């Protein structure tokens, strides 16, 4: 098992050091605080990702609704090949 490049022995050493530094009474409180922080960061990241996806979708819709013709490289290549076939 490998979490963020840290294996089980390293996690055990970190836990023992935290236990020695903070004591057994503060350790559960510290764990809860870290858990809440990580959860809020995860939620913020999810919201940020949704906003980016929404902005990209709106931009795509604006381009389509403007009536602008957007050609991909493949359609341009196909058009050039079709023109050559007419000769």
PDB file of N, CA, C and O in Angstrom:
ATOM      1  N   UNK A   1       0.852  -1.183   0.000  1.00  0.00           N
ATOM      2  CA  UNK A   1       0.000   0.000   0.000  1.00  0.00           C
ATOM      3  C   UNK A   1       0.888   1.233   0.000  1.00  0.00           C
ATOM      4  O   UNK A   1       1.815   1.346   0.780  1.00  0.00           O
ATOM      5  N   UNK A   2       0.581   2.166  -0.900  1.00  0.00           N
ATOM      6  CA  UNK A   2       1.417   3.333  -1.073  1.00  0.00           C
ATOM      7  C   UNK A   2       0.533   4.566  -1.204  1.00  0.00           C
ATOM      8  O   UNK A   2      -0.188   4.729  -2.178  1.00  0.00           O
ATOM      9  N   UNK A   3       0.561   5.443  -0.225  1.00  0.00           N
ATOM     10  CA  UNK A   3      -0.262   6.641  -0.228  1.00  0.00           C
ATOM     11  C   UNK A   3       0.658   7.845  -0.390  1.00  0.00           C
ATOM     12  O   UNK A   3       1.497   8.106   0.473  1.00  0.00           O
ATOM     13  N   UNK A   4       0.505   8.570  -1.504  1.00  0.00           N
ATOM     14  CA  UNK A   4       1.328   9.746  -1.789  1.00  0.00           C
ATOM     15  C   UNK A   4       2.816   9.433  -1.716  1.00  0.00           C
ATOM     16  O   UNK A   4       3.608  10.237  -1.245  1.00  0.00           O
ATOM     17  N   UNK A   5       3.215   8.259  -2.141  1.00  0.00           N
ATOM     18  CA  UNK A   5       4.618   7.882  -2.125  1.00  0.00           C
ATOM     19  C   UNK A   5       5.122   7.510  -0.734  1.00  0.00           C
ATOM     20  O   UNK A   5       6.322   7.394  -0.520  1.00  0.00           O
ATOM     21  N   UNK A   6       4.210   7.347   0.206  1.00  0.00           N
ATOM     22  CA  UNK A   6       4.582   7.001   1.580  1.00  0.00           C
ATOM     23  C   UNK A   6       4.019   5.622   1.887  1.00  0.00           C
ATOM     24  O   UNK A   6       2.819   5.388   1.762  1.00  0.00           O
ATOM     25  N   UNK A   7       4.898   4.706   2.288  1.00  0.00           N
ATOM     26  CA  UNK A   7       4.471   3.345   2.593  1.00  0.00           C
ATOM     27  C   UNK A   7       4.000   3.194   4.024  1.00  0.00           C
ATOM     28  O   UNK A   7       3.980   4.148   4.820  1.00  0.00           O
ATOM     29  N   UNK A   8       3.629   1.986   4.380  1.00  0.00           N
ATOM     30  CA  UNK A   8       3.118   1.701   5.734  1.00  0.00           C
ATOM     31  C   UNK A   8       4.161   1.984   6.819  1.00  0.00           C
ATOM     32  O   UNK A   8       3.812   2.573   7.851  1.00  0.00           O
ATOM     33  N   UNK A   9       5.442   1.597   6.645  1.00  0.00           N
ATOM     34  CA  UNK A   9       6.415   1.908   7.710  1.00  0.00           C
ATOM     35  C   UNK A   9       6.559   3.417   7.961  1.00  0.00           C
ATOM     36  O   UNK A   9       6.653   3.849   9.115  1.00  0.00           O
ATOM     37  N   UNK A  10       6.547   4.205   6.889  1.00  0.00           N
ATOM     38  CA  UNK A  10       6.670   5.652   7.051  1.00  0.00           C
ATOM     39  C   UNK A  10       5.447   6.232   7.760  1.00  0.00           C
ATOM     40  O   UNK A  10       5.567   7.122   8.597  1.00  0.00           O
ATOM     41  N   UNK A  11       4.262   5.716   7.415  1.00  0.00           N
ATOM     42  CA  UNK A  11       3.037   6.181   8.073  1.00  0.00           C
ATOM     43  C   UNK A  11       3.087   5.856   9.571  1.00  0.00           C
ATOM     44  O   UNK A  11       2.686   6.673  10.403  1.00  0.00           O
ATOM     45  N   UNK A  12       3.593   4.675   9.918  1.00  0.00           N
ATOM     46  CA  UNK A  12       3.703   4.283  11.325  1.00  0.00           C
ATOM     47  C   UNK A  12       4.647   5.213  12.076  1.00  0.00           C
ATOM     48  O   UNK A  12       4.345   5.646  13.208  1.00  0.00           O
ATOM     49  N   UNK A  13       5.764   5.572  11.460  1.00  0.00           N
ATOM     50  CA  UNK A  13       6.728   6.484  12.106  1.00  0.00           C
ATOM     51  C   UNK A  13       6.085   7.855  12.291  1.00  0.00           C
ATOM     52  O   UNK A  13       6.218   8.471  13.358  1.00  0.00           O
ATOM     53  N   UNK A  14       5.387   8.341  11.283  1.00  0.00           N
ATOM     54  CA  UNK A  14       4.720   9.645  11.389  1.00  0.00           C
ATOM     55  C   UNK A  14       3.674   9.614  12.503  1.00  0.00           C
ATOM     56  O   UNK A  14       3.558  10.560  13.292  1.00  0.00           O
ATOM     57  N   UNK A  15       2.913   8.519  12.589  1.00  0.00           N
ATOM     58  CA  UNK A  15       1.893   8.396  13.634  1.00  0.00           C
ATOM     59  C   UNK A  15       2.521   8.408  15.024  1.00  0.00           C
ATOM     60  O   UNK A  15       2.034   9.083  15.929  1.00  0.00           O
ATOM     61  N   UNK A  16       3.610   7.673  15.202  1.00  0.00           N
ATOM     62  CA  UNK A  16       4.288   7.626  16.508  1.00  0.00           C
ATOM     63  C   UNK A  16       4.830   9.003  16.870  1.00  0.00           C
ATOM     64  O   UNK A  16       4.702   9.454  18.023  1.00  0.00           O
ATOM     65  N   UNK A  17       5.438   9.708  15.902  1.00  0.00           N
ATOM     66  CA  UNK A  17       5.957  11.046  16.177  1.00  0.00           C
ATOM     67  C   UNK A  17       4.816  12.010  16.540  1.00  0.00           C
ATOM     68  O   UNK A  17       4.952  12.813  17.471  1.00  0.00           O
ATOM     69  N   UNK A  18       3.713  11.919  15.821  1.00  0.00           N
ATOM     70  CA  UNK A  18       2.562  12.772  16.127  1.00  0.00           C
ATOM     71  C   UNK A  18       2.032  12.465  17.525  1.00  0.00           C
ATOM     72  O   UNK A  18       1.656  13.376  18.277  1.00  0.00           O
ATOM     73  N   UNK A  19       1.999  11.195  17.879  1.00  0.00           N
ATOM     74  CA  UNK A  19       1.533  10.797  19.206  1.00  0.00           C
ATOM     75  C   UNK A  19       2.446  11.363  20.293  1.00  0.00           C
ATOM     76  O   UNK A  19       1.969  11.856  21.324  1.00  0.00           O
ATOM     77  N   UNK A  20       3.758  11.320  20.064  1.00  0.00           N
ATOM     78  CA  UNK A  20       4.706  11.860  21.037  1.00  0.00           C
ATOM     79  C   UNK A  20       4.619  13.384  21.125  1.00  0.00           C
ATOM     80  O   UNK A  20       4.716  13.959  22.216  1.00  0.00           O
ATOM     81  N   UNK A  21       4.442  14.048  19.984  1.00  0.00           N
ATOM     82  CA  UNK A  21       4.431  15.511  19.972  1.00  0.00           C
ATOM     83  C   UNK A  21       3.119  16.067  20.535  1.00  0.00           C
ATOM     84  O   UNK A  21       3.125  16.962  21.382  1.00  0.00           O
ATOM     85  N   UNK A  22       1.983  15.552  20.070  1.00  0.00           N
ATOM     86  CA  UNK A  22       0.695  16.121  20.437  1.00  0.00           C
ATOM     87  C   UNK A  22       0.035  15.426  21.627  1.00  0.00           C
ATOM     88  O   UNK A  22      -0.867  15.976  22.240  1.00  0.00           O
ATOM     89  N   UNK A  23       0.427  14.212  21.914  1.00  0.00           N
ATOM     90  CA  UNK A  23      -0.170  13.470  23.017  1.00  0.00           C
ATOM     91  C   UNK A  23      -1.445  12.769  22.597  1.00  0.00           C
ATOM     92  O   UNK A  23      -2.064  13.106  21.587  1.00  0.00           O
ATOM     93  N   UNK A  24      -1.856  11.786  23.378  1.00  0.00           N
ATOM     94  CA  UNK A  24      -3.030  10.977  23.009  1.00  0.00           C
ATOM     95  C   UNK A  24      -4.347  11.752  23.088  1.00  0.00           C
ATOM     96  O   UNK A  24      -5.306  11.398  22.419  1.00  0.00           O
ATOM     97  N   UNK A  25      -4.405  12.818  23.866  1.00  0.00           N
ATOM     98  CA  UNK A  25      -5.655  13.570  23.996  1.00  0.00           C
ATOM     99  C   UNK A  25      -5.901  14.478  22.792  1.00  0.00           C
ATOM    100  O   UNK A  25      -7.040  14.672  22.375  1.00  0.00           O
ATOM    101  N   UNK A  26      -4.865  15.048  22.242  1.00  0.00           N
ATOM    102  CA  UNK A  26      -5.003  15.983  21.124  1.00  0.00           C
ATOM    103  C   UNK A  26      -5.009  15.280  19.767  1.00  0.00           C
ATOM    104  O   UNK A  26      -5.449  15.855  18.779  1.00  0.00           O
ATOM    105  N   UNK A  27      -4.525  14.053  19.694  1.00  0.00           N
ATOM    106  CA  UNK A  27      -4.391  13.365  18.413  1.00  0.00           C
ATOM    107  C   UNK A  27      -5.729  13.159  17.696  1.00  0.00           C
ATOM    108  O   UNK A  27      -5.819  13.448  16.500  1.00  0.00           O
ATOM    109  N   UNK A  28      -6.803  12.698  18.366  1.00  0.00           N
ATOM    110  CA  UNK A  28      -8.091  12.569  17.651  1.00  0.00           C
ATOM    111  C   UNK A  28      -8.616  13.911  17.127  1.00  0.00           C
ATOM    112  O   UNK A  28      -9.142  13.989  16.026  1.00  0.00           O
ATOM    113  N   UNK A  29      -8.431  14.955  17.923  1.00  0.00           N
ATOM    114  CA  UNK A  29      -8.868  16.286  17.497  1.00  0.00           C
ATOM    115  C   UNK A  29      -8.070  16.747  16.265  1.00  0.00           C
ATOM    116  O   UNK A  29      -8.634  17.300  15.319  1.00  0.00           O
ATOM    117  N   UNK A  30      -6.795  16.492  16.264  1.00  0.00           N
ATOM    118  CA  UNK A  30      -5.943  16.841  15.136  1.00  0.00           C
ATOM    119  C   UNK A  30      -6.351  16.057  13.886  1.00  0.00           C
ATOM    120  O   UNK A  30      -6.431  16.621  12.791  1.00  0.00           O
ATOM    121  N   UNK A  31      -6.652  14.784  14.048  1.00  0.00           N
ATOM    122  CA  UNK A  31      -7.091  13.944  12.930  1.00  0.00           C
ATOM    123  C   UNK A  31      -8.391  14.446  12.326  1.00  0.00           C
ATOM    124  O   UNK A  31      -8.542  14.490  11.101  1.00  0.00           O
ATOM    125  N   UNK A  32      -9.328  14.836  13.185  1.00  0.00           N
ATOM    126  CA  UNK A  32     -10.599  15.376  12.695  1.00  0.00           C
ATOM    127  C   UNK A  32     -10.375  16.678  11.922  1.00  0.00           C
ATOM    128  O   UNK A  32     -10.962  16.904  10.863  1.00  0.00           O
ATOM    129  N   UNK A  33      -9.516  17.523  12.444  1.00  0.00           N
ATOM    130  CA  UNK A  33      -9.238  18.794  11.774  1.00  0.00           C
ATOM    131  C   UNK A  33      -8.617  18.561  10.398  1.00  0.00           C
ATOM    132  O   UNK A  33      -9.004  19.203   9.419  1.00  0.00           O
ATOM    133  N   UNK A  34      -7.683  17.650  10.330  1.00  0.00           N
ATOM    134  CA  UNK A  34      -7.042  17.340   9.045  1.00  0.00           C
ATOM    135  C   UNK A  34      -8.065  16.746   8.084  1.00  0.00           C
ATOM    136  O   UNK A  34      -8.102  17.094   6.900  1.00  0.00           O
ATOM    137  N   UNK A  35      -8.914  15.864   8.566  1.00  0.00           N
ATOM    138  CA  UNK A  35      -9.947  15.261   7.727  1.00  0.00           C
ATOM    139  C   UNK A  35     -10.917  16.291   7.171  1.00  0.00           C
ATOM    140  O   UNK A  35     -11.276  16.255   5.993  1.00  0.00           O
ATOM    141  N   UNK A  36     -11.358  17.217   8.028  1.00  0.00           N
ATOM    142  CA  UNK A  36     -12.271  18.276   7.578  1.00  0.00           C
ATOM    143  C   UNK A  36     -11.603  19.166   6.527  1.00  0.00           C
ATOM    144  O   UNK A  36     -12.223  19.564   5.542  1.00  0.00           O
ATOM    145  N   UNK A  37     -10.333  19.480   6.754  1.00  0.00           N
ATOM    146  CA  UNK A  37      -9.603  20.315   5.804  1.00  0.00           C
ATOM    147  C   UNK A  37      -9.481  19.625   4.454  1.00  0.00           C
ATOM    148  O   UNK A  37      -9.718  20.239   3.409  1.00  0.00           O
ATOM    149  N   UNK A  38      -9.124  18.355   4.470  1.00  0.00           N
ATOM    150  CA  UNK A  38      -9.000  17.611   3.214  1.00  0.00           C
ATOM    151  C   UNK A  38     -10.338  17.502   2.492  1.00  0.00           C
ATOM    152  O   UNK A  38     -10.404  17.610   1.266  1.00  0.00           O
ATOM    153  N   UNK A  39     -11.419  17.306   3.245  1.00  0.00           N
ATOM    154  CA  UNK A  39     -12.748  17.209   2.638  1.00  0.00           C
ATOM    155  C   UNK A  39     -13.141  18.534   1.985  1.00  0.00           C
ATOM    156  O   UNK A  39     -13.665  18.558   0.873  1.00  0.00           O
ATOM    157  N   UNK A  40     -12.874  19.656   2.667  1.00  0.00           N
ATOM    158  CA  UNK A  40     -13.226  20.958   2.086  1.00  0.00           C
ATOM    159  C   UNK A  40     -12.372  21.257   0.856  1.00  0.00           C
ATOM    160  O   UNK A  40     -12.872  21.840  -0.114  1.00  0.00           O
ATOM    161  N   UNK A  41     -11.111  20.855   0.863  1.00  0.00           N
ATOM    162  CA  UNK A  41     -10.263  21.034  -0.316  1.00  0.00           C
ATOM    163  C   UNK A  41     -10.774  20.199  -1.486  1.00  0.00           C
ATOM    164  O   UNK A  41     -10.775  20.653  -2.633  1.00  0.00           O
ATOM    165  N   UNK A  42     -11.225  18.992  -1.197  1.00  0.00           N
ATOM    166  CA  UNK A  42     -11.767  18.123  -2.239  1.00  0.00           C
ATOM    167  C   UNK A  42     -13.047  18.721  -2.828  1.00  0.00           C
ATOM    168  O   UNK A  42     -13.250  18.709  -4.038  1.00  0.00           O
ATOM    169  N   UNK A  43     -13.906  19.273  -1.977  1.00  0.00           N
ATOM    170  CA  UNK A  43     -15.139  19.903  -2.455  1.00  0.00           C
ATOM    171  C   UNK A  43     -14.833  21.130  -3.301  1.00  0.00           C
ATOM    172  O   UNK A  43     -15.436  21.342  -4.356  1.00  0.00           O
ATOM    173  N   UNK A  44     -13.878  21.937  -2.859  1.00  0.00           N
ATOM    174  CA  UNK A  44     -13.494  23.128  -3.615  1.00  0.00           C
ATOM    175  C   UNK A  44     -12.922  22.736  -4.969  1.00  0.00           C
ATOM    176  O   UNK A  44     -13.209  23.376  -5.986  1.00  0.00           O
ATOM    177  N   UNK A  45     -12.139  21.688  -4.997  1.00  0.00           N
ATOM    178  CA  UNK A  45     -11.570  21.207  -6.254  1.00  0.00           C
ATOM    179  C   UNK A  45     -12.663  20.738  -7.201  1.00  0.00           C
ATOM    180  O   UNK A  45     -12.631  21.031  -8.400  1.00  0.00           O
ATOM    181  N   UNK A  46     -13.653  20.025  -6.682  1.00  0.00           N
ATOM    182  CA  UNK A  46     -14.772  19.561  -7.493  1.00  0.00           C
ATOM    183  C   UNK A  46     -15.580  20.718  -8.057  1.00  0.00           C
ATOM    184  O   UNK A  46     -15.972  20.708  -9.226  1.00  0.00           O
ATOM    185  N   UNK A  47     -15.827  21.736  -7.232  1.00  0.00           N
ATOM    186  CA  UNK A  47     -16.565  22.907  -7.687  1.00  0.00           C
ATOM    187  C   UNK A  47     -15.789  23.658  -8.765  1.00  0.00           C
ATOM    188  O   UNK A  47     -16.356  24.117  -9.748  1.00  0.00           O
ATOM    189  N   UNK A  48     -14.483  23.778  -8.572  1.00  0.00           N
ATOM    190  CA  UNK A  48     -13.635  24.448  -9.557  1.00  0.00           C
ATOM    191  C   UNK A  48     -13.679  23.710 -10.889  1.00  0.00           C
ATOM    192  O   UNK A  48     -13.815  24.329 -11.947  1.00  0.00           O
ATOM    193  N   UNK A  49     -13.595  22.393 -10.836  1.00  0.00           N
ATOM    194  CA  UNK A  49     -13.642  21.584 -12.051  1.00  0.00           C
ATOM    195  C   UNK A  49     -14.995  21.756 -12.758  1.00  0.00           C
ATOM    196  O   UNK A  49     -15.051  21.878 -13.982  1.00  0.00           O
ATOM    197  N   UNK A  50     -16.085  21.776 -11.998  1.00  0.00           N
ATOM    198  CA  UNK A  50     -17.416  21.973 -12.592  1.00  0.00           C
ATOM    199  C   UNK A  50     -17.513  23.333 -13.271  1.00  0.00           C
ATOM    200  O   UNK A  50     -18.102  23.463 -14.348  1.00  0.00           O
ATOM    201  N   UNK A  51     -16.970  24.369 -12.646  1.00  0.00           N
ATOM    202  CA  UNK A  51     -17.002  25.708 -13.230  1.00  0.00           C
ATOM    203  C   UNK A  51     -16.204  25.767 -14.530  1.00  0.00           C
ATOM    204  O   UNK A  51     -16.624  26.398 -15.497  1.00  0.00           O
ATOM    205  N   UNK A  52     -15.057  25.114 -14.564  1.00  0.00           N
ATOM    206  CA  UNK A  52     -14.243  25.075 -15.783  1.00  0.00           C
ATOM    207  C   UNK A  52     -15.008  24.357 -16.892  1.00  0.00           C
ATOM    208  O   UNK A  52     -15.070  24.841 -18.028  1.00  0.00           O
ATOM    209  N   UNK A  53     -15.605  23.216 -16.578  1.00  0.00           N
ATOM    210  CA  UNK A  53     -16.374  22.467 -17.573  1.00  0.00           C
ATOM    211  C   UNK A  53     -17.559  23.291 -18.075  1.00  0.00           C
ATOM    212  O   UNK A  53     -17.869  23.287 -19.268  1.00  0.00           O
ATOM    213  N   UNK A  54     -18.214  24.020 -17.179  1.00  0.00           N
ATOM    214  CA  UNK A  54     -19.345  24.859 -17.552  1.00  0.00           C
ATOM    215  C   UNK A  54     -18.892  25.977 -18.499  1.00  0.00           C
ATOM    216  O   UNK A  54     -19.554  26.260 -19.505  1.00  0.00           O
ATOM    217  N   UNK A  55     -17.764  26.601 -18.197  1.00  0.00           N
ATOM    218  CA  UNK A  55     -17.243  27.673 -19.041  1.00  0.00           C
ATOM    219  C   UNK A  55     -16.875  27.155 -20.425  1.00  0.00           C
ATOM    220  O   UNK A  55     -17.156  27.808 -21.443  1.00  0.00           O
ATOM    221  N   UNK A  56     -16.265  25.978 -20.481  1.00  0.00           N
ATOM    222  CA  UNK A  56     -15.897  25.392 -21.766  1.00  0.00           C
ATOM    223  C   UNK A  56     -17.153  25.068 -22.575  1.00  0.00           C
ATOM    224  O   UNK A  56     -17.214  25.338 -23.786  1.00  0.00           O
ATOM    225  N   UNK A  57     -18.152  24.519 -21.931  1.00  0.00           N
ATOM    226  CA  UNK A  57     -19.399  24.171 -22.607  1.00  0.00           C
ATOM    227  C   UNK A  57     -20.086  25.427 -23.149  1.00  0.00           C
ATOM    228  O   UNK A  57     -20.563  25.448 -24.284  1.00  0.00           O
ATOM    229  N   UNK A  58     -20.126  26.492 -22.343  1.00  0.00           N
ATOM    230  CA  UNK A  58     -20.743  27.745 -22.787  1.00  0.00           C
ATOM    231  C   UNK A  58     -19.985  28.330 -23.970  1.00  0.00           C
ATOM    232  O   UNK A  58     -20.598  28.839 -24.913  1.00  0.00           O
ATOM    233  N   UNK A  59     -18.668  28.263 -23.940  1.00  0.00           N
ATOM    234  CA  UNK A  59     -17.865  28.772 -25.043  1.00  0.00           C
ATOM    235  C   UNK A  59     -18.130  27.982 -26.315  1.00  0.00           C
ATOM    236  O   UNK A  59     -18.279  28.559 -27.392  1.00  0.00           O
ATOM    237  N   UNK A  60     -18.208  26.672 -26.198  1.00  0.00           N
ATOM    238  CA  UNK A  60     -18.511  25.834 -27.356  1.00  0.00           C
ATOM    239  C   UNK A  60     -19.871  26.169 -27.933  1.00  0.00           C
ATOM    240  O   UNK A  60     -20.046  26.255 -29.147  1.00  0.00           O
ATOM    241  N   UNK A  61     -20.864  26.376 -27.072  1.00  0.00           N
ATOM    242  CA  UNK A  61     -22.208  26.712 -27.534  1.00  0.00           C
ATOM    243  C   UNK A  61     -22.229  28.071 -28.225  1.00  0.00           C
ATOM    244  O   UNK A  61     -22.919  28.255 -29.219  1.00  0.00           O
ATOM    245  N   UNK A  62     -21.454  29.029 -27.717  1.00  0.00           N
ATOM    246  CA  UNK A  62     -21.395  30.353 -28.335  1.00  0.00           C
ATOM    247  C   UNK A  62     -20.798  30.260 -29.732  1.00  0.00           C
ATOM    248  O   UNK A  62     -21.276  30.905 -30.663  1.00  0.00           O
ATOM    249  N   UNK A  63     -19.766  29.463 -29.888  1.00  0.00           N
ATOM    250  CA  UNK A  63     -19.134  29.307 -31.194  1.00  0.00           C
ATOM    251  C   UNK A  63     -20.113  28.676 -32.173  1.00  0.00           C
ATOM    252  O   UNK A  63     -20.244  29.106 -33.314  1.00  0.00           O
ATOM    253  N   UNK A  64     -20.845  27.678 -31.730  1.00  0.00           N
ATOM    254  CA  UNK A  64     -21.812  27.010 -32.593  1.00  0.00           C
ATOM    255  C   UNK A  64     -22.967  27.951 -32.935  1.00  0.00           C
ATOM    256  O   UNK A  64     -23.414  28.023 -34.073  1.00  0.00           O
ATOM    257  N   UNK A  65     -23.451  28.716 -31.968  1.00  0.00           N
ATOM    258  CA  UNK A  65     -24.597  29.599 -32.171  1.00  0.00           C
ATOM    259  C   UNK A  65     -24.264  30.847 -32.982  1.00  0.00           C
ATOM    260  O   UNK A  65     -25.150  31.494 -33.515  1.00  0.00           O
ATOM    261  N   UNK A  66     -22.991  31.213 -33.069  1.00  0.00           N
ATOM    262  CA  UNK A  66     -22.594  32.384 -33.844  1.00  0.00           C
ATOM    263  C   UNK A  66     -22.735  32.147 -35.341  1.00  0.00           C
ATOM    264  O   UNK A  66     -22.671  33.091 -36.116  1.00  0.00           O
ATOM    265  N   UNK A  67     -22.885  30.913 -35.746  1.00  0.00           N
ATOM    266  CA  UNK A  67     -22.972  30.605 -37.166  1.00  0.00           C
ATOM    267  C   UNK A  67     -21.606  30.546 -37.813  1.00  0.00           C
ATOM    268  O   UNK A  67     -21.490  30.467 -39.028  1.00  0.00           O
ATOM    269  N   UNK A  68     -20.574  30.630 -37.025  1.00  0.00           N
ATOM    270  CA  UNK A  68     -19.224  30.553 -37.568  1.00  0.00           C
ATOM    271  C   UNK A  68     -18.951  29.135 -38.005  1.00  0.00           C
ATOM    272  O   UNK A  68     -19.370  28.178 -37.368  1.00  0.00           O
ATOM    273  N   UNK A  69     -18.258  29.038 -39.117  1.00  0.00           N
ATOM    274  CA  UNK A  69     -17.874  27.711 -39.574  1.00  0.00           C
ATOM    275  C   UNK A  69     -16.510  27.394 -39.001  1.00  0.00           C
ATOM    276  O   UNK A  69     -15.569  28.150 -39.161  1.00  0.00           O
ATOM    277  N   UNK A  70     -16.455  26.288 -38.326  1.00  0.00           N
ATOM    278  CA  UNK A  70     -15.210  25.854 -37.723  1.00  0.00           C
ATOM    279  C   UNK A  70     -14.780  24.595 -38.438  1.00  0.00           C
ATOM    280  O   UNK A  70     -15.515  23.615 -38.488  1.00  0.00           O
ATOM    281  N   UNK A  71     -13.634  24.648 -39.054  1.00  0.00           N
ATOM    282  CA  UNK A  71     -13.128  23.497 -39.786  1.00  0.00           C
ATOM    283  C   UNK A  71     -12.000  22.854 -38.999  1.00  0.00           C
ATOM    284  O   UNK A  71     -11.117  23.527 -38.503  1.00  0.00           O
ATOM    285  N   UNK A  72     -12.046  21.554 -38.937  1.00  0.00           N
ATOM    286  CA  UNK A  72     -10.936  20.838 -38.336  1.00  0.00           C
ATOM    287  C   UNK A  72      -9.920  20.555 -39.434  1.00  0.00           C
ATOM    288  O   UNK A  72     -10.204  20.709 -40.623  1.00  0.00           O
ATOM    289  N   UNK A  73      -8.757  20.166 -39.050  1.00  0.00           N
ATOM    290  CA  UNK A  73      -7.730  19.845 -40.036  1.00  0.00           C
ATOM    291  C   UNK A  73      -8.202  18.728 -40.950  1.00  0.00           C
ATOM    292  O   UNK A  73      -7.938  18.746 -42.143  1.00  0.00           O
ATOM    293  N   UNK A  74      -8.926  17.774 -40.422  1.00  0.00           N
ATOM    294  CA  UNK A  74      -9.395  16.655 -41.231  1.00  0.00           C
ATOM    295  C   UNK A  74     -10.363  17.115 -42.316  1.00  0.00           C
ATOM    296  O   UNK A  74     -10.307  16.637 -43.449  1.00  0.00           O
ATOM    297  N   UNK A  75     -11.262  18.029 -41.997  1.00  0.00           N
ATOM    298  CA  UNK A  75     -12.217  18.470 -43.013  1.00  0.00           C
ATOM    299  C   UNK A  75     -11.513  19.271 -44.093  1.00  0.00           C
ATOM    300  O   UNK A  75     -11.874  19.196 -45.258  1.00  0.00           O
ATOM    301  N   UNK A  76     -10.492  20.038 -43.734  1.00  0.00           N
ATOM    302  CA  UNK A  76      -9.738  20.787 -44.736  1.00  0.00           C
ATOM    303  C   UNK A  76      -8.967  19.845 -45.645  1.00  0.00           C
ATOM    304  O   UNK A  76      -8.908  20.044 -46.858  1.00  0.00           O
ATOM    305  N   UNK A  77      -8.380  18.806 -45.071  1.00  0.00           N
ATOM    306  CA  UNK A  77      -7.640  17.829 -45.869  1.00  0.00           C
ATOM    307  C   UNK A  77      -8.596  17.107 -46.802  1.00  0.00           C
ATOM    308  O   UNK A  77      -8.317  16.934 -47.989  1.00  0.00           O
ATOM    309  N   UNK A  78      -9.761  16.733 -46.300  1.00  0.00           N
ATOM    310  CA  UNK A  78     -10.761  16.049 -47.124  1.00  0.00           C
ATOM    311  C   UNK A  78     -11.211  16.949 -48.266  1.00  0.00           C
ATOM    312  O   UNK A  78     -11.360  16.514 -49.401  1.00  0.00           O
ATOM    313  N   UNK A  79     -11.417  18.237 -47.980  1.00  0.00           N
ATOM    314  CA  UNK A  79     -11.837  19.182 -49.017  1.00  0.00           C
ATOM    315  C   UNK A  79     -10.771  19.291 -50.091  1.00  0.00           C
ATOM    316  O   UNK A  79     -11.076  19.320 -51.285  1.00  0.00           O
ATOM    317  N   UNK A  80      -9.501  19.321 -49.718  1.00  0.00           N
ATOM    318  CA  UNK A  80      -8.418  19.399 -50.693  1.00  0.00           C
ATOM    319  C   UNK A  80      -8.347  18.133 -51.533  1.00  0.00           C
ATOM    320  O   UNK A  80      -8.104  18.193 -52.731  1.00  0.00           O
ATOM    321  N   UNK A  81      -8.578  17.006 -50.972  1.00  0.00           N
ATOM    322  CA  UNK A  81      -8.552  15.744 -51.705  1.00  0.00           C
ATOM    323  C   UNK A  81      -9.694  15.695 -52.695  1.00  0.00           C
ATOM    324  O   UNK A  81      -9.521  15.297 -53.851  1.00  0.00           O
ATOM    325  N   UNK A  82     -10.889  16.155 -52.267  1.00  0.00           N
ATOM    326  CA  UNK A  82     -12.046  16.172 -53.152  1.00  0.00           C
ATOM    327  C   UNK A  82     -11.809  17.086 -54.350  1.00  0.00           C
ATOM    328  O   UNK A  82     -12.202  16.789 -55.464  1.00  0.00           O
ATOM    329  N   UNK A  83     -11.167  18.231 -54.147  1.00  0.00           N
ATOM    330  CA  UNK A  83     -10.863  19.143 -55.225  1.00  0.00           C
ATOM    331  C   UNK A  83      -9.906  18.512 -56.221  1.00  0.00           C
ATOM    332  O   UNK A  83     -10.023  18.700 -57.425  1.00  0.00           O
ATOM    333  N   UNK A  84      -8.934  17.749 -55.733  1.00  0.00           N
ATOM    334  CA  UNK A  84      -7.963  17.081 -56.599  1.00  0.00           C
ATOM    335  C   UNK A  84      -8.619  15.992 -57.420  1.00  0.00           C
ATOM    336  O   UNK A  84      -8.226  15.719 -58.548  1.00  0.00           O
ATOM    337  N   UNK A  85      -9.660  15.330 -56.894  1.00  0.00           N
ATOM    338  CA  UNK A  85     -10.335  14.256 -57.597  1.00  0.00           C
ATOM    339  C   UNK A  85     -11.130  14.773 -58.800  1.00  0.00           C
ATOM    340  O   UNK A  85     -11.387  14.043 -59.747  1.00  0.00           O
ATOM    341  N   UNK A  86     -11.531  16.037 -58.779  1.00  0.00           N
ATOM    342  CA  UNK A  86     -12.326  16.605 -59.864  1.00  0.00           C
ATOM    343  C   UNK A  86     -11.528  16.777 -61.156  1.00  0.00           C
ATOM    344  O   UNK A  86     -12.094  16.883 -62.219  1.00  0.00           O
ATOM    345  N   UNK A  87     -10.214  16.813 -61.050  1.00  0.00           N
ATOM    346  CA  UNK A  87      -9.362  17.015 -62.235  1.00  0.00           C
ATOM    347  C   UNK A  87      -9.387  15.882 -63.192  1.00  0.00           C
ATOM    348  O   UNK A  87      -9.661  14.846 -63.211  1.00  0.00           O
TER     349      UNK A  87
END
